[in-house]
Amino acid sequence: MRIFHDFTGVADRPFVLAAGVFDGIHAGHRAVIARAVGTADLMGASTGVLTFFPHPATVLLPGKNLPVLAERSLKFELLAQCGVDFCIELPFTKELAAMPAREFLSMIENKSMRRCKGIAAGWDWTFGAGRAGSMKMIAELENQTGLRALPVGPVLMDGAPVSSSRIRAAVAEGALDSAASWLGRPYEIRGTVIRGAGIGARLGFPTANVDYDKAALPPMGVYGVEGIPVDSPGRTLDGVANLGVRPSVNPEQTARPVLEAHFPDFSGDLYGRMLSLRFEKFLRPEKKFPSLDALREQIAMDVRQWKSRAV
Ligand code: RBF
Ligand code: MG
């Protein structure tokens, strides 16, 4: 799947777009993308996704610190799996946010040389200055712009529409089963493996420390995880992870929790590589142990418990 950062040269044949922020590529997003793919297939057109980086909320509401459900490279991977041919990731700036909605549509029309045939999005999607652009507006202008509006209604699961904010709330309160069901896959955090202090190795449980950046965090504690080195995704690593401030070894308590995973059957070096941790199961809260021996014993127990799936 090719990634573009503007409309110039995106396609030499007709295409249909799915538009939105698409944080998480959850069941609701997948319905929008499926509408675009389905429409494109009927027309013999290709399918593109129109999305934005960074998340518009981080530009429009700075200081809000919006947690992210799918790291950027994961988002692209998931889009490709949905059958999307290319992605246009527009840099979201104050200037773009201030562009009048009508002008935004003209830009798509002109820069695509009228090859863009339709826009699928959530029925309530808005765009342009003052969020004045809507699916209704696209429909009303169809004869002028050649852009068909393809609005998609909400996907209801467990009695309510699936949305990124609902999934963020579920992750934050540890409702990982709900999050996984709405996402269509276990919740995962992806980041580069960075160097820790090496205390884990001294304990006998070396850990890969994941730089999780803006990821939505589940409650602090110990989890059974599946590790996936992004550069060799066929290789999954069974592991136990701790998300916490390590009160047993760290009297000062880091402001930011550390996310680190131990993989019992893996010996090797993951430093500098991208690693995904899929959160499978909450095992226990993080505790302060009176000694390193006590901590070591507990981690050994966590490993046994998770390996035997006695949880
Ligand atoms: N540190 C704690 O202070 N309390 C814990 O309960 C705790 N549980 C852990 C469980 C697992 C499975 C792992 C891998 C680590 C845990 N740690 C805990 C973090 C441990 O102190 C840390 O890995 C080392 O200090 C190296 O960073
Ligand atoms: Mg470590």
Tab-separated table of C-alpha atoms and ligand atoms in Angstrom:
chain	number	residue	atom	x	y	z
A	1	MET	CA	0.000	0.000	0.000
A	2	ARG	CA	1.515	3.297	-1.064
A	3	ILE	CA	1.430	6.279	1.274
A	4	PHE	CA	1.093	9.835	-0.014
A	5	HIS	CA	1.089	13.107	1.847
A	6	ASP	CA	-0.981	15.122	-0.597
A	7	PHE	CA	-3.270	14.524	-3.559
A	8	THR	CA	-0.732	15.158	-6.268
A	9	GLY	CA	-0.145	12.073	-8.370
A	10	VAL	CA	-2.161	9.697	-6.196
A	11	ALA	CA	-3.835	7.705	-8.926
A	12	ASP	CA	-3.855	7.432	-12.667
A	13	ARG	CA	-7.290	5.858	-12.601
A	14	PRO	CA	-10.600	6.442	-10.814
A	15	PHE	CA	-10.693	5.848	-7.072
A	16	VAL	CA	-13.019	5.983	-4.096
A	17	LEU	CA	-11.889	7.364	-0.764
A	18	ALA	CA	-12.660	6.378	2.796
A	19	ALA	CA	-12.110	9.454	4.939
A	20	GLY	CA	-11.522	9.863	8.634
A	21	VAL	CA	-8.989	9.863	11.425
A	22	PHE	CA	-9.345	6.079	11.813
A	23	ASP	CA	-7.566	5.735	15.143
A	24	GLY	CA	-7.740	2.033	15.913
A	25	ILE	CA	-9.299	0.743	12.689
A	26	HIS	CA	-12.131	-0.661	14.792
A	27	ALA	CA	-15.362	-2.307	13.600
A	28	GLY	CA	-16.918	1.085	12.772
A	29	HIS	CA	-13.913	2.156	10.725
A	30	ARG	CA	-13.867	-1.167	8.940
A	31	ALA	CA	-17.506	-0.662	7.903
A	32	VAL	CA	-16.572	2.693	6.327
A	33	ILE	CA	-13.567	1.199	4.555
A	34	ALA	CA	-15.636	-1.770	3.343
A	35	ARG	CA	-18.148	0.675	1.829
A	36	ALA	CA	-15.366	2.399	-0.091
A	37	VAL	CA	-13.799	-0.904	-1.201
A	38	GLY	CA	-17.207	-2.295	-2.237
A	39	THR	CA	-18.129	0.809	-4.224
A	40	ALA	CA	-14.724	0.945	-5.876
A	41	ASP	CA	-14.940	-2.732	-6.869
A	42	LEU	CA	-18.294	-2.164	-8.578
A	43	MET	CA	-16.792	0.696	-10.575
A	44	GLY	CA	-13.500	-1.007	-11.342
A	45	ALA	CA	-11.842	1.781	-9.366
A	46	SER	CA	-9.164	1.598	-6.704
A	47	THR	CA	-9.592	2.456	-3.029
A	48	GLY	CA	-7.743	5.089	-1.084
A	49	VAL	CA	-7.920	6.189	2.516
A	50	LEU	CA	-7.828	9.881	3.319
A	51	THR	CA	-6.522	10.405	6.810
A	52	PHE	CA	-4.612	12.897	8.917
A	53	PHE	CA	-1.478	13.019	11.017
A	54	PRO	CA	-1.168	13.972	13.756
A	55	HIS	CA	-4.611	13.346	15.216
A	56	PRO	CA	-6.643	16.548	14.596
A	57	ALA	CA	-7.542	16.770	18.272
A	58	THR	CA	-3.871	17.181	19.199
A	59	VAL	CA	-3.663	20.205	16.886
A	60	LEU	CA	-7.060	21.719	17.686
A	61	LEU	CA	-6.928	21.035	21.420
A	62	PRO	CA	-3.236	21.164	22.356
A	63	GLY	CA	-2.571	19.968	25.877
A	64	LYS	CA	-5.372	17.443	25.666
A	65	ASN	CA	-2.861	14.584	25.253
A	66	LEU	CA	-5.127	12.257	23.392
A	67	PRO	CA	-4.090	8.618	23.803
A	68	VAL	CA	-3.662	6.709	20.561
A	69	LEU	CA	-5.160	3.258	19.864
A	70	ALA	CA	-3.052	2.337	16.841
A	71	GLU	CA	0.494	3.540	16.317
A	72	ARG	CA	1.041	4.942	12.841
A	73	SER	CA	2.746	1.919	11.241
A	74	LEU	CA	0.116	-0.388	12.753
A	75	LYS	CA	-2.615	1.768	11.253
A	76	PHE	CA	-1.054	1.403	7.794
A	77	GLU	CA	-0.711	-2.354	8.243
A	78	LEU	CA	-4.361	-2.684	9.206
A	79	LEU	CA	-5.500	-0.486	6.303
A	80	ALA	CA	-3.582	-2.663	3.859
A	81	GLN	CA	-5.281	-5.725	5.363
A	82	CYS	CA	-8.652	-4.093	4.662
A	83	GLY	CA	-7.894	-4.114	0.936
A	84	VAL	CA	-6.997	-0.436	0.639
A	85	ASP	CA	-4.734	0.344	-2.320
A	86	PHE	CA	-3.223	3.605	-1.121
A	87	CYS	CA	-3.367	6.047	1.736
A	88	ILE	CA	-3.238	9.823	1.636
A	89	GLU	CA	-2.067	10.997	5.017
A	90	LEU	CA	-2.468	14.778	5.054
A	91	PRO	CA	-0.367	16.665	7.584
A	92	PHE	CA	-2.995	18.085	9.916
A	93	THR	CA	-2.118	21.712	10.510
A	94	LYS	CA	-3.985	24.797	11.706
A	95	GLU	CA	-4.023	25.923	8.052
A	96	LEU	CA	-5.702	22.719	6.907
A	97	ALA	CA	-8.210	23.004	9.758
A	98	ALA	CA	-9.002	26.555	8.654
A	99	MET	CA	-9.645	25.618	5.018
A	100	PRO	CA	-13.315	26.167	4.124
A	101	ALA	CA	-15.104	22.859	3.534
A	102	ARG	CA	-16.081	23.794	-0.025
A	103	GLU	CA	-12.453	24.555	-0.820
A	104	PHE	CA	-11.356	21.246	0.656
A	105	LEU	CA	-13.703	19.416	-1.729
A	106	SER	CA	-12.475	21.518	-4.680
A	107	MET	CA	-8.926	20.638	-3.750
A	108	ILE	CA	-9.770	16.917	-3.888
A	109	GLU	CA	-11.648	17.399	-7.150
A	110	ASN	CA	-8.876	19.350	-8.845
A	111	LYS	CA	-5.799	17.636	-7.485
A	112	SER	CA	-7.242	14.215	-8.301
A	113	MET	CA	-8.060	15.497	-11.790
A	114	ARG	CA	-11.652	14.449	-11.089
A	115	ARG	CA	-10.599	10.858	-10.600
A	116	CYS	CA	-11.996	10.785	-7.074
A	117	LYS	CA	-15.492	9.344	-7.532
A	118	GLY	CA	-16.783	9.120	-3.990
A	119	ILE	CA	-16.083	9.620	-0.312
A	120	ALA	CA	-17.147	7.082	2.289
A	121	ALA	CA	-17.156	8.275	5.893
A	122	GLY	CA	-19.118	7.974	9.090
A	123	TRP	CA	-22.527	9.606	8.643
A	124	ASP	CA	-21.535	12.298	11.160
A	125	TRP	CA	-18.070	13.022	9.744
A	126	THR	CA	-17.279	16.727	9.524
A	127	PHE	CA	-14.396	18.564	7.864
A	128	GLY	CA	-13.144	22.022	7.017
A	129	ALA	CA	-13.265	25.329	8.847
A	130	GLY	CA	-15.749	25.340	11.689
A	131	ARG	CA	-16.412	21.671	10.870
A	132	ALA	CA	-18.944	22.994	8.374
A	133	GLY	CA	-18.332	20.204	5.850
A	134	SER	CA	-20.578	17.159	6.134
A	135	MET	CA	-21.753	14.139	4.173
A	136	LYS	CA	-24.904	16.112	3.382
A	137	MET	CA	-22.787	18.849	1.824
A	138	ILE	CA	-20.884	16.325	-0.297
A	139	ALA	CA	-24.210	14.865	-1.489
A	140	GLU	CA	-25.601	18.302	-2.371
A	141	LEU	CA	-22.506	19.173	-4.408
A	142	GLU	CA	-22.232	15.823	-6.174
A	143	ASN	CA	-23.191	17.184	-9.605
A	144	GLN	CA	-20.523	19.889	-9.403
A	145	THR	CA	-17.671	17.937	-7.843
A	146	GLY	CA	-18.311	14.443	-9.190
A	147	LEU	CA	-17.898	13.164	-5.629
A	148	ARG	CA	-20.550	10.751	-4.427
A	149	ALA	CA	-21.336	10.805	-0.701
A	150	LEU	CA	-21.166	7.336	0.836
A	151	PRO	CA	-22.274	7.814	4.451
A	152	VAL	CA	-22.022	4.845	6.782
A	153	GLY	CA	-24.122	4.453	9.914
A	154	PRO	CA	-22.705	3.464	13.287
A	155	VAL	CA	-21.792	-0.147	14.034
A	156	LEU	CA	-23.556	-1.167	17.228
A	157	MET	CA	-21.858	-3.618	19.569
A	158	ASP	CA	-22.901	-4.407	23.133
A	159	GLY	CA	-25.684	-1.877	22.848
A	160	ALA	CA	-23.836	1.219	21.642
A	161	PRO	CA	-21.951	2.555	18.634
A	162	VAL	CA	-18.345	1.435	18.390
A	163	SER	CA	-16.115	4.501	18.588
A	164	SER	CA	-12.480	5.271	19.291
A	165	SER	CA	-13.371	7.173	22.446
A	166	ARG	CA	-15.417	4.258	23.757
A	167	ILE	CA	-12.482	1.912	23.125
A	168	ARG	CA	-10.028	4.337	24.775
A	169	ALA	CA	-12.252	4.339	27.864
A	170	ALA	CA	-12.430	0.527	27.835
A	171	VAL	CA	-8.636	0.225	27.603
A	172	ALA	CA	-8.175	2.760	30.414
A	173	GLU	CA	-10.442	0.816	32.742
A	174	GLY	CA	-8.950	-2.562	31.812
A	175	ALA	CA	-11.939	-3.874	29.851
A	176	LEU	CA	-9.576	-5.579	27.421
A	177	ASP	CA	-12.121	-8.140	26.241
A	178	SER	CA	-14.536	-5.401	25.180
A	179	ALA	CA	-11.732	-3.442	23.541
A	180	ALA	CA	-10.588	-6.549	21.647
A	181	SER	CA	-14.099	-7.359	20.508
A	182	TRP	CA	-14.719	-3.813	19.223
A	183	LEU	CA	-11.277	-3.576	17.627
A	184	GLY	CA	-11.567	-7.035	16.072
A	185	ARG	CA	-8.162	-7.981	17.494
A	186	PRO	CA	-6.435	-7.808	20.884
A	187	TYR	CA	-5.413	-4.308	21.928
A	188	GLU	CA	-1.733	-3.830	21.196
A	189	ILE	CA	0.925	-1.262	21.937
A	190	ARG	CA	3.757	-0.910	19.482
A	191	GLY	CA	7.045	0.886	19.964
A	192	THR	CA	10.808	0.749	19.656
A	193	VAL	CA	12.666	-1.381	22.201
A	194	ILE	CA	14.833	0.940	24.260
A	195	ARG	CA	17.537	0.272	26.815
A	196	GLY	CA	16.555	-0.040	30.461
A	197	ALA	CA	18.910	-0.108	33.421
A	198	GLY	CA	19.578	-3.828	33.025
A	199	ILE	CA	18.096	-4.685	36.416
A	200	GLY	CA	15.768	-7.206	34.799
A	201	ALA	CA	18.684	-9.214	33.458
A	202	ARG	CA	20.290	-9.153	36.920
A	203	LEU	CA	17.025	-10.450	38.336
A	204	GLY	CA	17.113	-13.314	35.857
A	205	PHE	CA	14.199	-11.885	33.871
A	206	PRO	CA	15.571	-9.675	31.118
A	207	THR	CA	12.934	-7.390	29.673
A	208	ALA	CA	12.348	-5.564	26.430
A	209	ASN	CA	11.341	-2.001	27.315
A	210	VAL	CA	8.866	-0.592	24.828
A	211	ASP	CA	8.798	3.130	24.070
A	212	TYR	CA	5.038	3.516	23.855
A	213	ASP	CA	4.892	7.226	23.043
A	214	LYS	CA	1.221	8.367	23.069
A	215	ALA	CA	-0.406	4.935	23.303
A	216	ALA	CA	-3.580	4.452	25.318
A	217	LEU	CA	-2.539	2.600	28.479
A	218	PRO	CA	-4.459	-0.092	30.320
A	219	PRO	CA	-4.327	0.008	34.144
A	220	MET	CA	-0.887	-0.516	35.652
A	221	GLY	CA	-0.073	-4.107	36.446
A	222	VAL	CA	1.197	-7.394	35.109
A	223	TYR	CA	-0.212	-8.867	31.891
A	224	GLY	CA	0.075	-12.007	29.817
A	225	VAL	CA	1.111	-10.739	26.395
A	226	GLU	CA	1.998	-11.836	22.936
A	227	GLY	CA	5.073	-10.089	21.561
A	228	ILE	CA	5.403	-9.567	17.828
A	229	PRO	CA	8.678	-8.235	16.395
A	230	VAL	CA	7.272	-6.006	13.666
A	231	ASP	CA	10.096	-6.890	11.242
A	232	SER	CA	9.296	-10.621	11.499
A	233	PRO	CA	5.571	-10.780	12.270
A	234	GLY	CA	5.361	-14.549	11.748
A	235	ARG	CA	7.358	-14.943	14.914
A	236	THR	CA	5.223	-14.507	18.017
A	237	LEU	CA	6.704	-14.500	21.488
A	238	ASP	CA	4.754	-15.603	24.524
A	239	GLY	CA	5.499	-13.287	27.408
A	240	VAL	CA	4.643	-11.493	30.611
A	241	ALA	CA	4.721	-7.731	30.776
A	242	ASN	CA	4.726	-5.164	33.518
A	243	LEU	CA	3.276	-1.727	33.045
A	244	GLY	CA	4.245	0.255	36.082
A	245	VAL	CA	6.616	2.334	38.126
A	246	ARG	CA	8.543	-0.616	39.646
A	247	PRO	CA	8.176	0.342	43.317
A	248	SER	CA	10.401	-2.566	44.414
A	249	VAL	CA	13.506	-1.288	42.653
A	250	ASN	CA	12.752	2.348	42.066
A	251	PRO	CA	12.238	4.341	45.261
A	252	GLU	CA	11.829	7.608	43.346
A	253	GLN	CA	9.030	6.235	41.154
A	254	THR	CA	9.222	7.390	37.569
A	255	ALA	CA	6.507	9.829	36.609
A	256	ARG	CA	5.802	7.841	33.497
A	257	PRO	CA	5.099	4.140	33.795
A	258	VAL	CA	7.521	1.763	32.128
A	259	LEU	CA	6.235	-0.928	29.761
A	260	GLU	CA	8.517	-3.950	29.689
A	261	ALA	CA	8.052	-7.550	28.655
A	262	HIS	CA	9.899	-10.709	29.501
A	263	PHE	CA	9.797	-13.570	26.975
A	264	PRO	CA	10.682	-16.839	28.737
A	265	ASP	CA	11.508	-18.803	25.572
A	266	PHE	CA	13.412	-16.077	23.785
A	267	SER	CA	17.043	-15.229	24.190
A	268	GLY	CA	18.258	-12.540	21.892
A	269	ASP	CA	18.437	-8.889	21.349
A	270	LEU	CA	15.443	-6.754	20.421
A	271	TYR	CA	17.091	-3.360	20.999
A	272	GLY	CA	16.212	-0.776	18.418
A	273	ARG	CA	13.566	-2.954	16.824
A	274	MET	CA	9.838	-2.276	16.725
A	275	LEU	CA	7.908	-4.577	19.006
A	276	SER	CA	4.164	-5.012	19.376
A	277	LEU	CA	2.736	-6.179	22.673
A	278	ARG	CA	-0.739	-7.629	22.459
A	279	PHE	CA	-2.469	-7.448	25.820
A	280	GLU	CA	-4.099	-10.822	26.319
A	281	LYS	CA	-4.858	-11.008	30.032
A	282	PHE	CA	-4.496	-8.988	33.226
A	283	LEU	CA	-2.645	-11.142	35.768
A	284	ARG	CA	-2.258	-8.978	38.885
A	285	PRO	CA	-1.594	-5.440	40.105
A	286	GLU	CA	1.986	-4.234	40.501
A	287	LYS	CA	3.257	-4.570	44.070
A	288	LYS	CA	6.111	-3.293	46.181
A	289	PHE	CA	8.214	-6.255	47.297
A	290	PRO	CA	10.455	-6.124	50.369
A	291	SER	CA	13.400	-7.672	48.513
A	292	LEU	CA	14.627	-8.483	45.035
A	293	ASP	CA	14.355	-12.170	45.935
A	294	ALA	CA	10.665	-11.761	46.678
A	295	LEU	CA	10.158	-9.882	43.407
A	296	ARG	CA	12.079	-12.584	41.507
A	297	GLU	CA	9.929	-15.304	43.044
A	298	GLN	CA	6.743	-13.498	42.096
A	299	ILE	CA	7.872	-12.963	38.490
A	300	ALA	CA	8.757	-16.665	38.239
A	301	MET	CA	5.225	-17.386	39.444
A	302	ASP	CA	3.744	-14.946	36.893
A	303	VAL	CA	5.648	-16.777	34.141
A	304	ARG	CA	4.461	-20.216	35.309
A	305	GLN	CA	0.899	-19.037	35.706
A	306	TRP	CA	0.754	-17.459	32.254
A	307	LYS	CA	2.544	-20.342	30.511
A	308	SER	CA	0.105	-22.850	31.960
A	309	ARG	CA	-2.760	-20.427	31.220
A	310	ALA	CA	-3.926	-21.064	34.794
A	311	VAL	CA	-5.512	-17.629	34.883
B	1	RBF	N1	8.338	-4.444	39.715
B	1	RBF	C1	7.780	-4.157	40.919
B	1	RBF	O1	8.253	-3.301	41.630
B	1	RBF	N2	6.655	-4.800	41.335
B	1	RBF	C2	6.062	-5.778	40.621
B	1	RBF	O2	5.047	-6.317	41.059
B	1	RBF	C3	6.667	-6.147	39.376
B	1	RBF	N3	6.141	-7.144	38.626
B	1	RBF	C4	6.741	-7.489	37.453
B	1	RBF	C5	6.237	-8.537	36.706
B	1	RBF	C6	6.818	-8.918	35.520
B	1	RBF	C7	6.243	-10.061	34.743
B	1	RBF	C8	7.954	-8.205	35.043
B	1	RBF	C9	8.586	-8.577	33.748
B	1	RBF	C10	8.461	-7.157	35.774
B	1	RBF	C11	7.883	-6.788	36.984
B	1	RBF	N4	8.375	-5.746	37.747
B	1	RBF	C12	7.809	-5.427	38.944
B	1	RBF	C13	9.409	-4.874	37.215
B	1	RBF	C14	10.801	-5.253	37.619
B	1	RBF	O3	11.107	-4.558	38.776
B	1	RBF	C15	11.649	-4.809	36.442
B	1	RBF	O4	11.476	-5.708	35.384
B	1	RBF	C16	13.099	-4.690	36.719
B	1	RBF	O5	13.309	-3.766	37.730
B	1	RBF	C17	13.849	-4.233	35.478
B	1	RBF	O6	13.330	-3.057	34.980
B	2	MG	MG	14.483	-4.097	30.474
